Amino acid sequence: MEDRAQIQEHIKTQGEMVRRLKAEKASKEQIDEEVAKLLQLKAQLGEDGKHQFVLKTPKGTRDYNPKQMAIREKVFNTIISCFKRHGAETIDTPVFELKETLTGKYGEDSKLIYDLKDQGGELLSLRYDLTVPFARYLAMNKITNIKRYHIAKVYRRDNPAMTRGRYREFYQCDFDIAGQYDAMIPDAECLKIVHEILSELQLGEFCIKVNDRRILDGMFAVCGVPDEKFRTICSTVDKLDKMSWEDVRKEMVNEKGLSEEAADQIGEYVSMQGGMDLAERLLQDQKMCQSKQACAGLSDIKLLFSYLQLFQVTDKVVFDLSLARGLDYYTGIIYEAVLTQAGVPPPPNDSQNGASSEESVGVGSVAGGGRYDGLVGMFDPKGRKVPCVGVSIGIERIFSIMEQKAEASAEKVRTTEVQVMVASAQKNLLEERLRLLTELWNAGIKAEVMYKKNPKLLSQLQHCEEAGVPLVAILGEQELKDGVVKLRVVSTREEVDISRADLIAEIKRRTSEA
Amino acid sequence: MEDRAQIQEHIKTQGEMVRRLKAEKASKEQIDEEVAKLLQLKAQLGEDGKHQFVLKTPKGTRDYNPKQMAIREKVFNTIISCFKRHGAETIDTPVFELKETLTGKYGEDSKLIYDLKDQGGELLSLRYDLTVPFARYLAMNKITNIKRYHIAKVYRRDNPAMTRGRYREFYQCDFDIAGQYDAMIPDAECLKIVHEILSELQLGEFCIKVNDRRILDGMFAVCGVPDEKFRTICSTVDKLDKMSWEDVRKEMVNEKGLSEEAADQIGEYVSMQGGMDLAERLLQDQKMCQSKQACAGLSDIKLLFSYLQLFQVTDKVVFDLSLARGLDYYTGIIYEAVLTQAGVPPPPNDSQNGASSEESVGVGSVAGGGRYDGLVGMFDPKGRKVPCVGVSIGIERIFSIMEQKAEASAEKVRTTEVQVMVASAQKNLLEERLRLLTELWNAGIKAEVMYKKNPKLLSQLQHCEEAGVPLVAILGEQELKDGVVKLRVVSTREEVDISRADLIAEIKRRTSEA
């Protein structure tokens, strides 16, 4: 533990750093970070000057309490059953990777990667998503086809907005299909999966937007965007879910130096939404036709929709030319699912960080993905490609909604699965309680006892009411003499004597009914 | 991505660092670490001088492939059911904590903590165990009683020995009971849990050693160990499972400066093993009696054994005065479970790192824990204590054993749960296959299809054999005309025509049987 003098020394240095940053007019974000560190150090000294702990989790992270865990388990079970229904295996990878494994995969977002301190040995970073580790895994093990899911936490040094479910440590639930297959069949299955999961979780209305990187690139080409501006114009288009077209156009023309004419042509295209019919119409579009890439993308969208019809999910899927998605590694189909009728209104006081008012209207992206045929090849020493398509369910927002739903509902969330409490009405029966408890445990029944020699019957019953334990097995002198147990149903307060020999079967019968 | 010149610059600096360390006669471990980093940099340049990725996971970590995940899931399910049977809730905490939260909790082991790089903002470290975050959670949320389990990865910059299941990233499965309760009841339940889990996993014979920190401290006092040497002598005693008594004695006398007389008196005590009878005998021991602490510990051991008898687990529990356990925070009962008849012999070439030959005999600790009544108070601003007792199952060694068992067994480990493959014998039936597949998925059946327009029947059947898929639903022109599906049982090759209307019920019937 650091002593006072050391901490005071730290405070001094840190204070100078903050003053310097302010003098240098550093970014607000950077100054805030350093001020937070300064406050943390000061808090350590405490009001009375004694060393004190700061009792908190790191910025942008949270604990899950038992109630939140019960909800999380339910959501995971739904998602995992769906992944298993579609025949997926699962893998796991370390929480950190060699720093170099992540380098050059995320474009501008790389600055959000958490690095580990150099303590000797390899340079490491926390994983930023599950897709890059998956590609590394495939290349390292020379796997050319697999259908796998991976549920794990990823890390981003982003600006947290925790009430809206944006954390620095958060879960991703990824499903990916790797392998050389006939076009659009695995891609369509990924959309089917999103449809199934969002329907089963009952989060309200949703919509799955699809587009294709080749259509975007082709569109940029025919609209006269210079090659070197494709990526940066693409990331401006990506803001259309948060900004109005006027603002996006302004950014393209004023900040990124695109001609007004090109911007207006893009504007016409990105306002288009539809289904297979739109793909057919654009295949006839004189301008779009000039791009081979765009045509290939449009034909694939047509094929995709024919499979989506067979999968019975076209009701929720929209071909939307404004969908761009940020990450660099996509090469074909891309998609994103948004809740269109958020079950719960977003919290009112959460629009700092310059988030536009549109963002707080409460439409939220809850899943996204696409095809990335080049990523595995970046890891293979010989550049051998493994085509991949996948989807990532953004679970934190879903947790937030489910939690708020649970709060609002009258139904109590149970955090344990205890079926019986072994109780006694009289004193000096601890040993008898433990003996019965052992019988129940050994028979596989979920049971508990109060850890007191002589607990009051009332407090034992109260615990059952609070924790939702359905049954109480009550022992007393009389019951022991008669070789029975008084079985009490907590909800109805009904009590019956059951012989010891029949008790386990009776408990199993009553709890399987429930 | 870094370019060649930058990497060559790094190699130069790193080479100088290695030379300097060697000149300064730095520890072998430190030099090895830096050499590893140098080699990693050199590998990046590749033989042809081109930039290449190092395709590996970080030192001491590993991926889990689907087969390993299937085994891991099975082990976790056994452990989680046991924890739930004992009425535990579950929580989760972030993978990193404020650095200060971990400071001063682990004694000498603190040097093994992974720190994150200072990228602005708070100073963070990866969690070293689940106990300290649990104590932080209790203090932060002012929780005074809870029974919870937590299964998650922890991180230690230790010397890995992966074939023996020692990793830098590894799982812990913790069960803890916090609260002010009557003595030894929760403590006994922790031992019951270890007994249940190790029995159910069928890892072969095991033994659970118990001791008490108060007995150890009392014993040191009456043997004439000076107060300030308690901790260091305790950590030498802790080596008795790996070193002979002669070597331990030597270390006490020569390195730690203990008198020969004191060492010999300790030697007499630490050779004692027994049950409740030994506790009773030591309570009569003239010398031991002089320590009030030791007496309190011995009485509690007696009480513990009386509860263990009721729990029917005394067959595996041994009161062993040589058990010490490393961590600083224990205050009462401590215990450790070891496999005494390792199902699988340890690999022969794994005795580097100065491990003594005893260690490679293959007796391994697979669970440990104890009472820590002071830890939560270290986090509470007012020092309010919450008594806790818990156990941690060391799962990696168990995984290793289960994996080797699975290798040795003839039974195939399935990595998916697919019940039916939808196949076709003729061409141009992709749409019909997808239509049937959708029917099955919508009915909750786990089904898949090959992602090819016209796959060969043989390759479809081969896939089922390899992946252990029990049923194939075969479509052909004739079946479509007749409104039936040919259902094939993969293991027997038997085929029957089932009408489309009955198919789902028939598949459910056949797969619930299996």
Coordinates of N, CA and C in Angstrom, one line a residue, chain A residues 1 33-34 37 40 44 51-59 61-66 69 72-73 84-87 89-98 100 103 105 113-122 124 126 136-137 139-140 147 153 155 157 169 171 177 180-182 185 189 192 196 307 310-312 378-379 415-418 430-431 434-435 438 441-442 444-448 451-453, chain B residues 1 33-34 37 40 44 51 53-59 61-66 69 72-73 84-87 89-98 100 103 105 113-122 124 126 136-137 139-140 147 153 155 157 169 171 177 180-182 185 189 192 196 307 310-312 378-379 415-418 430-431 434-435 438 441-442 444-448 451-453:
Chain A
M1 N 0.8 -1.2 0.0 CA 0.0 0.0 0.0 C 0.9 1.2 0.0
E33 N -10.0 13.2 -18.2 CA -9.4 12.0 -17.7 C -8.3 12.2 -16.7
E34 N -7.5 13.3 -16.9 CA -6.4 13.5 -15.9 C -7.0 14.1 -14.6
K37 N -8.2 11.4 -12.5 CA -7.1 10.7 -11.8 C -6.6 11.5 -10.6
Q40 N -9.1 11.1 -7.9 CA -9.0 9.7 -7.3 C -7.8 9.7 -6.3
Q44 N -7.9 9.4 -2.0 CA -7.2 8.4 -1.3 C -6.7 9.0 0.1
H51 N -5.2 7.6 4.7 CA -5.3 6.9 3.4 C -6.6 6.2 3.3
Q52 N -7.4 6.4 2.2 CA -8.7 5.8 2.1 C -8.8 5.2 0.7
F53 N -9.5 4.1 0.6 CA -9.8 3.5 -0.7 C -10.9 4.2 -1.4
V54 N -10.8 4.3 -2.7 CA -11.9 4.7 -3.5 C -12.7 3.5 -3.8
L55 N -13.9 3.4 -3.3 CA -14.7 2.2 -3.5 C -15.6 2.3 -4.8
K56 N -15.0 1.9 -5.9 CA -15.8 2.0 -7.1 C -15.2 1.0 -8.1
T57 N -16.0 0.7 -9.2 CA -15.4 -0.1 -10.3 C -14.8 1.0 -11.3
P58 N -13.9 0.5 -12.1 CA -13.3 1.5 -13.1 C -14.4 2.1 -14.0
K59 N -14.0 3.3 -14.4 CA -14.9 4.1 -15.3 C -15.4 3.3 -16.4
T61 N -17.3 0.7 -16.3 CA -17.6 -0.7 -16.0 C -18.6 -0.8 -14.9
R62 N -19.1 -2.0 -14.6 CA -20.1 -2.2 -13.6 C -20.0 -3.6 -13.0
D63 N -20.5 -3.8 -11.8 CA -20.8 -5.1 -11.3 C -22.1 -5.5 -11.8
Y64 N -22.4 -6.8 -11.8 CA -23.7 -7.4 -12.0 C -24.1 -7.9 -10.7
N65 N -25.3 -7.4 -10.1 CA -25.8 -8.0 -8.9 C -26.6 -9.3 -9.3
P66 N -27.0 -10.0 -8.2 CA -27.7 -11.3 -8.5 C -28.9 -11.2 -9.4
M69 N -27.8 -10.7 -12.8 CA -27.3 -11.9 -13.4 C -28.4 -12.9 -13.8
R72 N -29.5 -11.7 -17.1 CA -28.4 -12.0 -18.0 C -28.4 -13.4 -18.4
E73 N -28.6 -14.3 -17.4 CA -28.6 -15.8 -17.7 C -29.8 -16.1 -18.6
K84 N -27.3 -22.8 -31.0 CA -27.2 -24.3 -31.0 C -28.2 -24.8 -32.0
R85 N -29.4 -24.2 -32.1 CA -30.4 -24.7 -33.0 C -29.9 -24.6 -34.4
H86 N -29.0 -23.6 -34.7 CA -28.4 -23.5 -36.0 C -27.1 -24.3 -36.1
G87 N -26.8 -25.2 -35.2 CA -25.7 -26.1 -35.4 C -24.3 -25.5 -35.1
E89 N -20.9 -24.7 -33.1 CA -20.0 -25.0 -32.0 C -19.6 -23.8 -31.3
T90 N -18.8 -23.9 -30.2 CA -18.3 -22.6 -29.6 C -16.8 -22.7 -29.3
I91 N -16.2 -21.6 -29.2 CA -14.7 -21.5 -28.9 C -14.5 -20.4 -27.9
D92 N -13.3 -20.4 -27.3 CA -13.0 -19.2 -26.5 C -11.6 -18.8 -26.7
T93 N -11.3 -17.6 -26.6 CA -9.9 -17.0 -26.8 C -9.5 -16.2 -25.6
P94 N -8.2 -15.9 -25.4 CA -7.8 -15.1 -24.2 C -8.4 -13.7 -24.3
V95 N -8.5 -13.1 -23.1 CA -9.1 -11.7 -23.1 C -8.1 -10.7 -23.6
F96 N -6.8 -11.1 -23.6 CA -5.8 -10.2 -24.3 C -5.1 -10.9 -25.5
E97 N -4.6 -10.2 -26.4 CA -3.9 -10.7 -27.6 C -2.6 -10.0 -27.7
L98 N -1.7 -10.5 -28.5 CA -0.5 -9.8 -28.8 C -0.9 -8.4 -29.4
E100 N 0.2 -6.7 -31.6 CA 0.3 -6.6 -33.0 C -0.9 -7.3 -33.7
T103 N -3.3 -4.7 -34.4 CA -2.9 -3.5 -35.1 C -3.4 -3.5 -36.5
K105 N -6.4 -3.2 -37.8 CA -7.7 -3.9 -38.1 C -8.9 -3.0 -37.9
I113 N -8.3 1.1 -28.2 CA -7.8 -0.2 -27.6 C -7.1 0.0 -26.3
Y114 N -7.4 -0.9 -25.3 CA -6.7 -0.9 -24.1 C -5.4 -1.6 -24.2
D115 N -4.3 -1.0 -23.9 CA -3.0 -1.7 -23.8 C -2.7 -2.2 -22.4
L116 N -1.9 -3.3 -22.3 CA -1.4 -3.6 -21.0 C 0.0 -2.9 -20.8
K117 N 0.3 -2.7 -19.6 CA 1.6 -2.1 -19.2 C 2.7 -3.1 -19.7
D118 N 3.8 -2.6 -20.1 CA 5.0 -3.4 -20.5 C 5.7 -3.8 -19.2
Q119 N 5.4 -5.0 -18.7 CA 6.1 -5.5 -17.4 C 7.1 -6.5 -17.8
G120 N 7.7 -6.4 -19.0 CA 8.7 -7.4 -19.4 C 7.9 -8.4 -20.2
G121 N 8.5 -8.9 -21.3 CA 7.8 -9.9 -22.1 C 7.0 -9.3 -23.2
E122 N 6.0 -10.0 -23.7 CA 5.3 -9.6 -24.9 C 4.4 -8.3 -24.6
L124 N 0.9 -6.5 -25.0 CA -0.4 -7.1 -25.0 C -1.5 -6.0 -25.1
L126 N -6.0 -5.6 -24.7 CA -7.3 -6.3 -24.5 C -8.0 -6.4 -25.8
R136 N -7.8 -14.7 -36.2 CA -6.4 -15.1 -35.8 C -6.5 -16.6 -35.4
Y137 N -7.5 -17.0 -34.8 CA -7.7 -18.5 -34.4 C -7.8 -19.3 -35.7
A139 N -6.6 -18.7 -38.7 CA -5.3 -18.7 -39.4 C -4.3 -19.6 -38.7
M140 N -4.3 -19.4 -37.4 CA -3.3 -20.1 -36.5 C -3.5 -21.6 -36.6
K147 N -18.6 -23.3 -38.1 CA -19.7 -22.4 -37.7 C -19.6 -22.4 -36.2
K153 N -16.6 -10.9 -23.1 CA -16.5 -9.5 -22.9 C -15.4 -8.9 -23.8
Y155 N -13.4 -4.9 -24.9 CA -13.0 -3.7 -24.2 C -12.8 -2.5 -25.1
R157 N -12.0 1.8 -24.9 CA -11.8 3.0 -24.1 C -12.6 4.2 -24.7
E169 N -16.4 -2.0 -20.8 CA -16.4 -3.5 -20.8 C -17.8 -4.0 -21.1
Y171 N -20.4 -7.2 -23.2 CA -20.5 -8.5 -23.8 C -20.8 -8.4 -25.3
I177 N -19.9 -17.8 -39.7 CA -19.8 -19.0 -40.6 C -18.6 -18.7 -41.5
Q180 N -15.8 -21.7 -47.7 CA -16.1 -21.4 -49.1 C -17.5 -22.1 -49.5
Y181 N -18.5 -21.3 -49.5 CA -19.8 -21.9 -49.8 C -20.5 -21.1 -50.9
D182 N -21.7 -21.7 -51.3 CA -22.4 -21.0 -52.4 C -23.0 -19.7 -51.9
I185 N -26.1 -18.1 -48.9 CA -26.8 -19.1 -48.0 C -26.4 -18.8 -46.6
E189 N -28.7 -17.1 -43.4 CA -28.9 -17.7 -42.1 C -28.5 -16.7 -40.9
K192 N -31.6 -14.7 -40.4 CA -32.6 -15.5 -39.8 C -32.3 -15.6 -38.3
E196 N -34.8 -14.4 -35.3 CA -35.2 -15.4 -34.2 C -35.0 -14.8 -32.8
Y307 N -33.7 -16.1 -50.5 CA -33.5 -17.1 -49.4 C -34.2 -16.6 -48.1
L310 N -37.7 -17.8 -48.1 CA -37.9 -19.2 -47.7 C -37.7 -19.3 -46.2
F311 N -36.9 -18.4 -45.6 CA -36.7 -18.4 -44.1 C -37.8 -17.6 -43.4
Q312 N -38.7 -17.1 -44.2 CA -39.9 -16.3 -43.6 C -39.5 -15.1 -42.7
M378 N -5.3 -11.8 -43.7 CA -4.3 -10.8 -43.1 C -3.4 -11.5 -42.1
F379 N -3.9 -12.7 -41.5 CA -3.1 -13.4 -40.5 C -2.3 -14.6 -41.1
T415 N -33.4 -15.0 -7.6 CA -32.0 -15.0 -7.8 C -31.4 -16.4 -7.4
T416 N -32.2 -17.2 -6.7 CA -31.7 -18.6 -6.4 C -32.7 -19.5 -6.9
E417 N -32.4 -20.8 -6.9 CA -33.4 -21.8 -7.4 C -33.8 -22.7 -6.2
V418 N -33.6 -22.3 -5.0 CA -33.9 -23.1 -3.8 C -35.3 -23.6 -3.8
L430 N -30.6 -28.1 15.4 CA -29.6 -27.9 14.3 C -29.2 -29.2 13.7
E431 N -28.8 -30.2 14.6 CA -28.2 -31.4 14.0 C -29.3 -32.1 13.2
L434 N -29.5 -30.4 9.9 CA -28.4 -30.7 9.0 C -28.5 -32.1 8.4
R435 N -29.0 -33.0 9.2 CA -29.2 -34.4 8.8 C -30.2 -34.5 7.6
T438 N -28.8 -32.9 4.4 CA -27.9 -33.8 3.7 C -28.7 -34.8 2.9
W441 N -29.9 -32.8 -0.2 CA -28.8 -32.5 -1.1 C -28.4 -33.8 -1.9
N442 N -28.2 -34.9 -1.1 CA -27.7 -36.1 -1.7 C -28.8 -36.7 -2.8
G444 N -30.3 -34.6 -4.7 CA -30.3 -33.7 -5.8 C -31.3 -32.5 -5.7
I445 N -31.8 -32.4 -4.5 CA -32.8 -31.3 -4.2 C -32.1 -30.1 -3.8
K446 N -32.5 -28.9 -4.3 CA -31.9 -27.6 -4.0 C -32.5 -27.2 -2.6
A447 N -31.7 -27.2 -1.6 CA -32.2 -26.9 -0.3 C -31.2 -26.1 0.5
E448 N -31.8 -25.4 1.5 CA -30.9 -24.6 2.4 C -31.4 -24.6 3.8
Y451 N -28.0 -20.5 8.9 CA -26.8 -20.9 9.6 C -26.8 -20.4 11.1
K452 N -27.9 -20.8 11.8 CA -28.0 -20.4 13.2 C -28.3 -21.7 13.9
K453 N -27.9 -21.8 15.2 CA -28.3 -22.9 16.0 C -29.8 -22.9 16.3
Chain B
M1 N -0.2 -0.5 -38.8 CA 0.9 -1.5 -38.8 C 2.2 -0.8 -38.8
E33 N 12.3 -13.1 -20.4 CA 11.2 -12.3 -20.8 C 11.6 -11.3 -21.9
E34 N 12.8 -10.7 -21.7 CA 13.2 -9.7 -22.7 C 13.7 -10.3 -24.0
K37 N 10.8 -11.1 -26.1 CA 10.3 -9.9 -26.8 C 11.1 -9.6 -28.0
Q40 N 10.3 -12.1 -30.7 CA 9.0 -11.7 -31.3 C 9.2 -10.6 -32.4
Q44 N 8.8 -10.8 -36.6 CA 8.0 -9.9 -37.4 C 8.6 -9.5 -38.7
H51 N 7.6 -7.9 -43.3 CA 6.8 -7.9 -42.0 C 5.9 -9.1 -41.9
F53 N 3.3 -11.5 -39.2 CA 2.6 -11.6 -37.9 C 3.2 -12.8 -37.2
V54 N 3.2 -12.7 -35.9 CA 3.5 -13.8 -35.0 C 2.1 -14.4 -34.7
L55 N 1.9 -15.6 -35.2 CA 0.5 -16.2 -35.0 C 0.5 -17.0 -33.7
K56 N 0.2 -16.4 -32.6 CA 0.2 -17.1 -31.4 C -0.7 -16.4 -30.4
T57 N -1.1 -17.1 -29.3 CA -1.7 -16.4 -28.2 C -0.6 -16.0 -27.2
P58 N -0.9 -15.0 -26.4 CA 0.1 -14.5 -25.5 C 0.6 -15.7 -24.6
K59 N 1.9 -15.5 -24.1 CA 2.5 -16.5 -23.2 C 1.6 -16.9 -22.1
T61 N -1.3 -18.4 -22.1 CA -2.7 -18.4 -22.4 C -3.0 -19.4 -23.6
R62 N -4.2 -19.7 -23.8 CA -4.6 -20.6 -24.8 C -6.0 -20.3 -25.3
D63 N -6.2 -20.8 -26.6 CA -7.6 -20.8 -27.0 C -8.2 -22.1 -26.5
Y64 N -9.6 -22.1 -26.5 CA -10.3 -23.4 -26.3 C -10.9 -23.7 -27.6
N65 N -10.6 -24.9 -28.1 CA -11.3 -25.3 -29.3 C -12.7 -25.9 -29.0
P66 N -13.5 -26.2 -30.0 CA -14.9 -26.7 -29.7 C -14.9 -27.9 -28.8
M69 N -14.2 -26.9 -25.4 CA -15.4 -26.1 -24.9 C -16.5 -27.1 -24.4
R72 N -15.4 -28.3 -21.1 CA -15.5 -27.2 -20.2 C -17.0 -27.0 -19.8
E73 N -17.9 -27.0 -20.8 CA -19.3 -26.8 -20.5 C -19.8 -27.9 -19.5
K84 N -25.9 -24.2 -7.1 CA -27.3 -23.8 -7.1 C -28.0 -24.7 -6.1
R85 N -27.6 -26.0 -6.0 CA -28.3 -26.9 -5.1 C -28.1 -26.4 -3.6
H86 N -27.0 -25.7 -3.4 CA -26.7 -25.1 -2.1 C -27.2 -23.7 -2.0
G87 N -28.1 -23.3 -2.9 CA -28.8 -22.0 -2.7 C -28.0 -20.8 -3.0
E89 N -26.6 -17.5 -5.1 CA -26.9 -16.5 -6.2 C -25.6 -16.4 -6.9
T90 N -25.5 -15.6 -8.0 CA -24.3 -15.4 -8.7 C -24.1 -13.9 -9.0
I91 N -22.9 -13.4 -9.0 CA -22.6 -12.0 -9.4 C -21.5 -12.0 -10.4
D92 N -21.2 -10.8 -11.0 CA -20.1 -10.7 -11.9 C -19.4 -9.3 -11.6
T93 N -18.1 -9.3 -11.8 CA -17.4 -8.0 -11.6 C -16.5 -7.8 -12.8
P94 N -16.0 -6.6 -13.0 CA -15.2 -6.3 -14.2 C -13.9 -7.1 -14.1
V95 N -13.3 -7.3 -15.3 CA -12.1 -8.1 -15.4 C -10.9 -7.2 -14.8
F96 N -11.0 -5.9 -14.8 CA -10.0 -5.1 -14.2 C -10.6 -4.3 -13.0
E97 N -9.8 -3.9 -12.1 CA -10.2 -3.2 -10.9 C -9.2 -1.9 -10.9
L98 N -9.6 -0.9 -10.1 CA -8.6 0.1 -9.8 C -7.4 -0.6 -9.2
E100 N -5.5 0.3 -7.0 CA -5.4 0.4 -5.6 C -6.2 -0.7 -4.9
T103 N -4.0 -3.5 -4.2 CA -2.8 -3.2 -3.5 C -2.9 -3.7 -2.1
K105 N -3.1 -6.7 -0.8 CA -3.9 -7.9 -0.4 C -3.2 -9.2 -0.6
I113 N 0.8 -9.4 -10.4 CA -0.4 -8.7 -10.9 C -0.1 -8.0 -12.3
Y114 N -1.0 -8.2 -13.3 CA -1.0 -7.5 -14.6 C -1.5 -6.1 -14.4
D115 N -0.7 -5.1 -14.8 CA -1.2 -3.7 -14.8 C -1.6 -3.3 -16.2
L116 N -2.6 -2.4 -16.3 CA -2.8 -1.9 -17.7 C -2.0 -0.6 -17.9
K117 N -1.7 -0.3 -19.1 CA -0.9 0.8 -19.5 C -1.7 2.1 -19.0
D118 N -0.9 3.1 -18.6 CA -1.6 4.4 -18.3 C -1.9 5.1 -19.6
Q119 N -3.1 5.1 -20.0 CA -3.5 5.8 -21.2 C -4.3 7.0 -20.9
G120 N -4.1 7.5 -19.7 CA -4.9 8.6 -19.3 C -6.1 8.1 -18.5
G121 N -6.5 8.8 -17.4 CA -7.6 8.2 -16.6 C -7.0 7.4 -15.4
E122 N -7.9 6.5 -15.0 CA -7.6 5.7 -13.8 C -6.4 4.7 -14.0
L124 N -5.3 1.0 -13.7 CA -6.1 -0.3 -13.6 C -5.2 -1.5 -13.5
L126 N -5.5 -6.1 -13.9 CA -6.4 -7.2 -14.1 C -6.6 -7.9 -12.7
R136 N -14.6 -6.2 -2.2 CA -14.8 -4.8 -2.7 C -16.3 -4.6 -3.0
Y137 N -16.9 -5.6 -3.6 CA -18.3 -5.5 -4.0 C -19.2 -5.4 -2.7
A139 N -18.3 -4.4 0.3 CA -18.1 -3.1 1.0 C -18.8 -2.0 0.3
M140 N -18.7 -2.0 -1.0 CA -19.2 -0.9 -1.9 C -20.7 -0.9 -1.8
K147 N -24.8 -15.4 -0.1 CA -24.2 -16.7 -0.5 C -24.1 -16.6 -2.0
K153 N -12.5 -15.7 -15.2 CA -11.1 -15.8 -15.4 C -10.3 -14.8 -14.6
Y155 N -6.0 -13.5 -13.6 CA -4.8 -13.3 -14.3 C -3.6 -13.2 -13.4
R157 N 0.9 -13.2 -13.6 CA 2.1 -13.2 -14.4 C 3.1 -14.2 -13.9
E169 N -3.7 -17.0 -17.7 CA -5.2 -16.7 -17.7 C -5.9 -18.0 -17.3
Y171 N -9.4 -20.0 -15.2 CA -10.7 -19.9 -14.5 C -10.7 -20.1 -13.0
I177 N -19.7 -17.7 1.4 CA -20.8 -17.3 2.3 C -20.3 -16.2 3.2
Q180 N -22.7 -12.9 9.5 CA -22.4 -13.2 10.9 C -23.3 -14.4 11.3
Y181 N -22.7 -15.6 11.3 CA -23.5 -16.8 11.6 C -22.9 -17.6 12.7
D182 N -23.6 -18.6 13.2 CA -23.0 -19.5 14.2 C -21.8 -20.3 13.7
I185 N -20.8 -23.6 10.7 CA -21.9 -24.2 9.9 C -21.6 -23.8 8.4
E189 N -20.3 -26.4 5.2 CA -21.0 -26.5 3.9 C -20.0 -26.3 2.8
K192 N -18.5 -29.6 2.3 CA -19.5 -30.5 1.7 C -19.5 -30.3 0.1
E196 N -18.8 -32.9 -2.8 CA -19.8 -33.2 -3.9 C -19.2 -33.0 -5.3
Y307 N -20.1 -31.4 12.4 CA -21.0 -31.1 11.3 C -20.7 -31.9 10.0
L310 N -22.4 -35.1 10.1 CA -23.8 -35.0 9.7 C -23.9 -34.9 8.1
F311 N -22.9 -34.2 7.5 CA -22.9 -34.0 6.1 C -22.4 -35.3 5.4
Q312 N -21.9 -36.3 6.1 CA -21.4 -37.5 5.6 C -20.2 -37.4 4.7
M378 N -11.2 -4.1 5.2 CA -10.1 -3.4 4.6 C -10.7 -2.4 3.6
F379 N -11.9 -2.6 3.1 CA -12.5 -1.8 2.1 C -13.5 -0.8 2.7
T415 N -19.5 -31.7 -30.5 CA -19.3 -30.3 -30.3 C -20.5 -29.5 -30.7
T416 N -21.5 -30.1 -31.3 CA -22.7 -29.5 -31.6 C -23.9 -30.3 -31.1
E417 N -25.1 -29.8 -31.1 CA -26.2 -30.6 -30.7 C -27.2 -30.9 -31.8
V418 N -26.7 -30.7 -33.1 CA -27.6 -30.9 -34.2 C -28.3 -32.2 -34.2
L430 N -32.2 -27.0 -53.5 CA -31.8 -26.1 -52.4 C -33.1 -25.4 -51.7
E431 N -33.9 -24.9 -52.6 CA -35.1 -24.2 -52.0 C -36.0 -25.1 -51.2
L434 N -34.2 -25.6 -47.9 CA -34.3 -24.4 -47.0 C -35.8 -24.3 -46.4
R435 N -36.8 -24.6 -47.2 CA -38.1 -24.5 -46.8 C -38.4 -25.5 -45.6
T438 N -36.5 -24.4 -42.4 CA -37.2 -23.3 -41.7 C -38.4 -23.9 -40.9
W441 N -36.6 -25.4 -37.8 CA -36.1 -24.3 -36.8 C -37.3 -23.7 -36.1
N442 N -38.3 -23.4 -36.9 CA -39.5 -22.7 -36.2 C -40.1 -23.6 -35.2
G444 N -38.4 -25.4 -33.2 CA -37.4 -25.6 -32.1 C -36.4 -26.8 -32.3
I445 N -36.4 -27.3 -33.5 CA -35.5 -28.5 -33.7 C -34.2 -28.0 -34.2
K446 N -33.1 -28.6 -33.7 CA -31.7 -28.2 -34.0 C -31.4 -28.9 -35.4
A447 N -31.3 -28.1 -36.4 CA -31.1 -28.6 -37.7 C -30.1 -27.8 -38.6
E448 N -29.5 -28.5 -39.5 CA -28.7 -27.8 -40.4 C -28.7 -28.3 -41.8
Y451 N -24.2 -25.7 -47.0 CA -24.4 -24.4 -47.7 C -24.0 -24.5 -49.2
K452 N -24.5 -25.5 -49.9 CA -24.2 -25.7 -51.3 C -25.5 -25.8 -52.0
K453 N -25.5 -25.4 -53.3 CA -26.7 -25.6 -54.1 C -27.0 -27.1 -54.3

